[in-house]
Structure formats: structure tokens, C-alpha cells
XYZ file of N, CA and C in Angstrom:
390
model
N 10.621 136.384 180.368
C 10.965 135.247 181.173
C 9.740 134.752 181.954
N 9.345 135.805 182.411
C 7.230 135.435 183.520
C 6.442 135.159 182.382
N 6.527 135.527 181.222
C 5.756 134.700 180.491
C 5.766 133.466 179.464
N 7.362 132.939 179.636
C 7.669 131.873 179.479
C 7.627 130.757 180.331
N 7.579 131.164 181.480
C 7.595 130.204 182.756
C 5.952 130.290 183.025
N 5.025 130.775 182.627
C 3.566 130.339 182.785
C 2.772 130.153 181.789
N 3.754 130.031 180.527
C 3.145 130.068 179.184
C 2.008 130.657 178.600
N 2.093 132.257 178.865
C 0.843 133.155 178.645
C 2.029 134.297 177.519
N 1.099 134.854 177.171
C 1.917 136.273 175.979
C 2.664 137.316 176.635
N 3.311 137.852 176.470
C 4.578 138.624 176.880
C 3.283 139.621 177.659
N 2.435 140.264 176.057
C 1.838 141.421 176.649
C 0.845 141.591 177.782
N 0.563 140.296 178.436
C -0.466 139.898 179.222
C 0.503 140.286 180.922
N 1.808 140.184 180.580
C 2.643 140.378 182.148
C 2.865 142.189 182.123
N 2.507 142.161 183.480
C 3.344 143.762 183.519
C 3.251 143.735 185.348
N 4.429 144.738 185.488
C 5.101 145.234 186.836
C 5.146 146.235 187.029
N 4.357 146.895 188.370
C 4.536 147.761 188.859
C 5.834 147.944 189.416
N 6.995 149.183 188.935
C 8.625 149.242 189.546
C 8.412 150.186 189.828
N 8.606 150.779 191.140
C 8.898 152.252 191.457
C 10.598 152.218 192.200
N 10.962 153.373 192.437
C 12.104 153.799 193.139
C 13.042 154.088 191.805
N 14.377 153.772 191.608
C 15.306 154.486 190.693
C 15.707 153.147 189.882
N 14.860 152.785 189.613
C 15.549 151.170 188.506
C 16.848 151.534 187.243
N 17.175 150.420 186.888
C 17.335 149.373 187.486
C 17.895 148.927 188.857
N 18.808 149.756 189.214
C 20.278 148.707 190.300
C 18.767 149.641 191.370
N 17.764 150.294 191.986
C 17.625 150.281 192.761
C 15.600 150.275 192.890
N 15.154 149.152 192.120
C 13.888 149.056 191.807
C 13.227 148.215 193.022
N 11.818 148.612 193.033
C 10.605 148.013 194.282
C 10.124 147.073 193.422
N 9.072 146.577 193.648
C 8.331 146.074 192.859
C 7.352 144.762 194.131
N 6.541 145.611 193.995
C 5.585 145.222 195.258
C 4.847 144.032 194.598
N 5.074 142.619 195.640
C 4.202 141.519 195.125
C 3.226 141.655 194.244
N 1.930 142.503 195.174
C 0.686 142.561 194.400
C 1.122 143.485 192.715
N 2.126 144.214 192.773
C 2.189 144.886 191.661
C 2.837 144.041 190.352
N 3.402 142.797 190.589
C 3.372 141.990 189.288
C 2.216 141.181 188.773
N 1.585 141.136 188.044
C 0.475 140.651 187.196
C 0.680 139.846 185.750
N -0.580 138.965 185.784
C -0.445 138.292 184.469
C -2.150 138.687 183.987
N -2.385 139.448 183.319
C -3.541 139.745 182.923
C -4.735 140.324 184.253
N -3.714 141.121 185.277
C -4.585 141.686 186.177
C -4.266 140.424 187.201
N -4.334 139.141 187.628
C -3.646 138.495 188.193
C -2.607 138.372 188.866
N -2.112 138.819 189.820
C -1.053 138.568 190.965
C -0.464 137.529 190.259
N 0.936 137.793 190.079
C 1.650 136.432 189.657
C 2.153 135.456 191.443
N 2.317 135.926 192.214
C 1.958 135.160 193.375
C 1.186 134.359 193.374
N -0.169 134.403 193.426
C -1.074 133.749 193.114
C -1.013 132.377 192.026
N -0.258 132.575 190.946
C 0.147 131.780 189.692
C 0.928 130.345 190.252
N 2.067 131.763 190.413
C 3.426 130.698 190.621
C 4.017 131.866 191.375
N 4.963 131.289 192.680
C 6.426 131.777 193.275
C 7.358 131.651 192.897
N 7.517 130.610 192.007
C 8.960 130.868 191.162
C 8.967 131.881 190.394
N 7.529 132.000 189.804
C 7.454 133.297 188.706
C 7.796 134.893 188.853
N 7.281 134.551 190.333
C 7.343 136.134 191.024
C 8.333 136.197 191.267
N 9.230 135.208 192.062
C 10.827 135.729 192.682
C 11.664 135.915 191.389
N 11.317 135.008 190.166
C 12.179 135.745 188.683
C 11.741 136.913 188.172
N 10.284 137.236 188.543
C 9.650 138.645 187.993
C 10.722 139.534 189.005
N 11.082 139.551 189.967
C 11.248 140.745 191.292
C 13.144 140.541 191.158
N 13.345 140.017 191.059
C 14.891 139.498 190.849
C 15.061 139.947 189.284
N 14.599 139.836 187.916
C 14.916 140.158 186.854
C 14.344 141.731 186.624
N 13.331 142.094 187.142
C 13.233 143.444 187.022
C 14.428 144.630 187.493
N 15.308 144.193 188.939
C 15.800 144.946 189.426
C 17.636 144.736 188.858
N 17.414 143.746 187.918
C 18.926 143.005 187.507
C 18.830 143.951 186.250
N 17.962 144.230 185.145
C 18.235 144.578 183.783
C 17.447 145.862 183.409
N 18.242 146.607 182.883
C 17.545 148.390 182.296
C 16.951 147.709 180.929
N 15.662 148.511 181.125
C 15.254 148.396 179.540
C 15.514 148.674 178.465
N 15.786 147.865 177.481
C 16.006 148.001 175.946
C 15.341 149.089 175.572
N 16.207 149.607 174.145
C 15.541 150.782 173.682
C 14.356 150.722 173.367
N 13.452 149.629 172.464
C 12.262 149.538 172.253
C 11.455 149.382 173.529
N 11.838 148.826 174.645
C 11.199 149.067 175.482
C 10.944 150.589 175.521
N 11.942 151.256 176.071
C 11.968 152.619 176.503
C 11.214 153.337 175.457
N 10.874 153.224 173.779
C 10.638 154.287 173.154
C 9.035 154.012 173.034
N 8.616 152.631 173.195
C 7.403 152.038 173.502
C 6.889 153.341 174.584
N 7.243 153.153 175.874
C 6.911 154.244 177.227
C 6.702 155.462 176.474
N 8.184 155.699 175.987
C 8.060 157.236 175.638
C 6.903 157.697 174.763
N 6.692 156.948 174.025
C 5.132 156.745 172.829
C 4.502 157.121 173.912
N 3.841 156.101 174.594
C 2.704 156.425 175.358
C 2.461 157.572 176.662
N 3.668 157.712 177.338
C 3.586 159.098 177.479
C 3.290 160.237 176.908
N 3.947 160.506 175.755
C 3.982 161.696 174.744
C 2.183 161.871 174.352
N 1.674 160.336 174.191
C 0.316 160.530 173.574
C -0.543 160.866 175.012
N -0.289 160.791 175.831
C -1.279 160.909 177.403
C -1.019 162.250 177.610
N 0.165 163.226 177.294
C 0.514 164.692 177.435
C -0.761 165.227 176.629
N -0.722 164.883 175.195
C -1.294 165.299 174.056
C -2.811 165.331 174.082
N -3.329 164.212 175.099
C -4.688 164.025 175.267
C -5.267 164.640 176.194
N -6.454 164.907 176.103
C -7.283 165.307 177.575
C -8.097 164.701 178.679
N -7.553 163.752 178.269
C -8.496 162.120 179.266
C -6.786 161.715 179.999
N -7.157 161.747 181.460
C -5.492 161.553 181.769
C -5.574 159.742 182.067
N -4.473 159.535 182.182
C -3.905 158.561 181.432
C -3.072 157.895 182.901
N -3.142 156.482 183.384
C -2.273 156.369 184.688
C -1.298 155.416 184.107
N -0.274 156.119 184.364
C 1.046 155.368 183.804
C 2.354 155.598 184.842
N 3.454 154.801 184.532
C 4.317 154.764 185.398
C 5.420 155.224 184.923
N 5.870 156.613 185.872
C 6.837 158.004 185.034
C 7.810 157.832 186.439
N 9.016 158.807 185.925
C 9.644 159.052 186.604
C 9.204 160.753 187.349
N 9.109 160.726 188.290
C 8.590 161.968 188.846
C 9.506 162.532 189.990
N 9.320 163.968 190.019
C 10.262 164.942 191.246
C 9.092 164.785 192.341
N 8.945 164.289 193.328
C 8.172 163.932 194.403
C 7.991 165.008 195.578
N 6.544 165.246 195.609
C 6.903 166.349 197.090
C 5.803 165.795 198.239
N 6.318 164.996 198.445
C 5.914 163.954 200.423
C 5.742 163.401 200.093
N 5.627 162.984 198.326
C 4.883 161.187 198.493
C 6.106 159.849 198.344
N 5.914 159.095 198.916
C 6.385 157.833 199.505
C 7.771 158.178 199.859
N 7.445 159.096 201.085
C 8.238 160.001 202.267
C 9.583 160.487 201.190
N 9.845 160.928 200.198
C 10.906 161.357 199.364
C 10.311 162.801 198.930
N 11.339 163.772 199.024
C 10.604 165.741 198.818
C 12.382 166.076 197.617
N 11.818 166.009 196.592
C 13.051 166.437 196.397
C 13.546 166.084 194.931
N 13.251 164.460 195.134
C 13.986 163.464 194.074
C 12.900 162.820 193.557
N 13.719 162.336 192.458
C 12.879 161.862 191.028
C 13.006 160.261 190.993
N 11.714 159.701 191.391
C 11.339 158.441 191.398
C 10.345 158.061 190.552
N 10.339 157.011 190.061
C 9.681 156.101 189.361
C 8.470 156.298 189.945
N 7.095 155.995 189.406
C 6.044 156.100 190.274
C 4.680 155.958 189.250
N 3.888 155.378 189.577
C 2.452 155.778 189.249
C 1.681 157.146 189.181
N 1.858 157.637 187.713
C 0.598 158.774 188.093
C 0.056 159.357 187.174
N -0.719 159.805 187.481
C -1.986 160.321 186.121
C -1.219 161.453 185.388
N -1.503 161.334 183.905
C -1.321 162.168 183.067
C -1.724 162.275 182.149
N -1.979 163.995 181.904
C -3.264 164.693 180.646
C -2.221 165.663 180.548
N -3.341 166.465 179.689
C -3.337 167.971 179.032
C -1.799 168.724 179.154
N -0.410 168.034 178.719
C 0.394 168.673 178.667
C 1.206 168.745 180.233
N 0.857 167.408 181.259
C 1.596 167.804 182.397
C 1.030 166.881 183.232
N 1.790 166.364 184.047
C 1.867 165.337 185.432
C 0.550 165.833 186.126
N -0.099 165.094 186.145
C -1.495 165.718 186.812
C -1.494 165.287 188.876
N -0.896 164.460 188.931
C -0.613 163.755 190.342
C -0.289 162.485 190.173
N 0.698 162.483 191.260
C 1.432 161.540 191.262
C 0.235 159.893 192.406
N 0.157 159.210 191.855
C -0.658 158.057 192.871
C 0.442 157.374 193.903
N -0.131 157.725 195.642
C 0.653 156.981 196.261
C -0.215 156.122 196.560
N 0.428 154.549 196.381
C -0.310 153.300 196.995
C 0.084 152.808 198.154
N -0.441 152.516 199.082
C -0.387 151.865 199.843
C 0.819 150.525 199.712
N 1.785 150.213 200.332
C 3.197 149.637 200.670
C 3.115 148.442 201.573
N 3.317 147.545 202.131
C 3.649 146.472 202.746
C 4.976 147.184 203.251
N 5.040 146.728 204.590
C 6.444 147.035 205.160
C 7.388 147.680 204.626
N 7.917 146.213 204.271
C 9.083 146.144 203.822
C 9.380 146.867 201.978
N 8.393 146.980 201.813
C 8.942 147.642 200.265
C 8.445 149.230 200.538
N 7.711 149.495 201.633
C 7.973 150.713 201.937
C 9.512 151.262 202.230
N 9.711 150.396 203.140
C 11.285 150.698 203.974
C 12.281 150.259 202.985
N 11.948 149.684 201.669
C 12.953 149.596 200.827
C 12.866 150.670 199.772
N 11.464 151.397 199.697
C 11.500 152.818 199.164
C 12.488 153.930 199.892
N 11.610 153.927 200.869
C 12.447 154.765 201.853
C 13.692 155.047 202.104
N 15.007 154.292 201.462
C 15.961 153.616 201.130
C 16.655 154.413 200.368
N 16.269 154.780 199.443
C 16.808 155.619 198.449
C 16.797 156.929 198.604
């Protein structure tokens, strides 16, 4: 849909989602992009359909087996790999316990660390949330 509404290639958009998507996904302004580009920056219509359609729809299977590919191959490798997993969290983005969506490096057969970024307010306190 963000890359129909700015007329660029599907594969050129991607979103940073953390927290428990779909019914309970973040997705921090700066973390939607059109080729490294802030879609803010683009367009605001684009972003409020990027941030509104991310948290409305679970991904299709090809989506999902796409991820799972590239996970499986970042386990397998020894150059770690920063991708966005679901992870069991211990203090980062104040959650000890539970398994959130998240940014983080991965090699050699295992979650190497999880990346906490820096939050704006409010999508902190909408992490925090869950």
C-alpha cells in the first residue's frame, strides 16, 4: 500500500515493528523507510497508512517463510546478521520476561543481543504497554 501511494517497489519499503504484532505493534516514525528514507519525510499520508496498516494485518505466509529463510540463514552463518525476531527480553525496553518483537543481531547458531533503540515518548510508553 506505502509503495503504491509513492510509486516506488514494494522491496524498497520496510518497517521497523516491535512489541507483539499484529493487534499490539509500535512502529516508530523514524522506523518506516522507503529506501533508508523516513517515509515522514516523503509523505504523511504514507506514514499514517504505513503505522495504521502494519498494526491492522498479520503477515501472509510468504511473508512469514521469507523471515523464516533469513533467519535460519543468519543462525547458519558466522557474520551476525541484524534482523527483526521475536525475542524473551531481560531489561530491554523495560519488559524481563516476555517475548517481543525486536531488533537484534544474529550469528553462529543463536540470538547474539538483542538492539535497544532509543524511543520517542510516546512509543516508548506504548511499548511499555504490553
Amino acid at each position: 500500500m506505502v509503495a503504491e501511494l509513492l510509486g516506488v517497489g514494494v522491496r524498497e519499503v520496510s518497517a521497523l515493528v516491535l512489541g507483539a504484532p499484529p493487534a499490539h505493534a509500535v512502529v516508530p516514525r523514524e522506523g518506516a523507510t522507503v529506501s533508508g528514507v523516513p517515509i515522514e519525510r516523503l509523505s504523511q499520508v504514507a506514514l499514517r497508512r504505513a503505522v495504521e496498516g502494519a498494526s491492522k494485518h498479520a503477515p501472509g505466509p510468504v511473508a512469514l517463510a521469507a523471515a523464516a529463510t533469513r533467519v535460519t540463514a543468519a543462525l547458519a552463518g558466522s557474520r551476525a546478521a541484524l534482523l527483526q525476531v521475536a525475542a524473551v527480553l531481560q531489561g530491554e525496553y523495560g519488559h524481563r520476561g516476555m517475548a517481543l518483537a525486536v531488533p537484534a543481531l544474529v550469528a553462529s547458531g543463536r540470538l547474539q543481543s538483542v538492539i535497544e533503540i532509543p524511543l520517542a515518548g510516546t512509543y516508548q510508553a506504548d511499548l511499555e504497554e504490553l
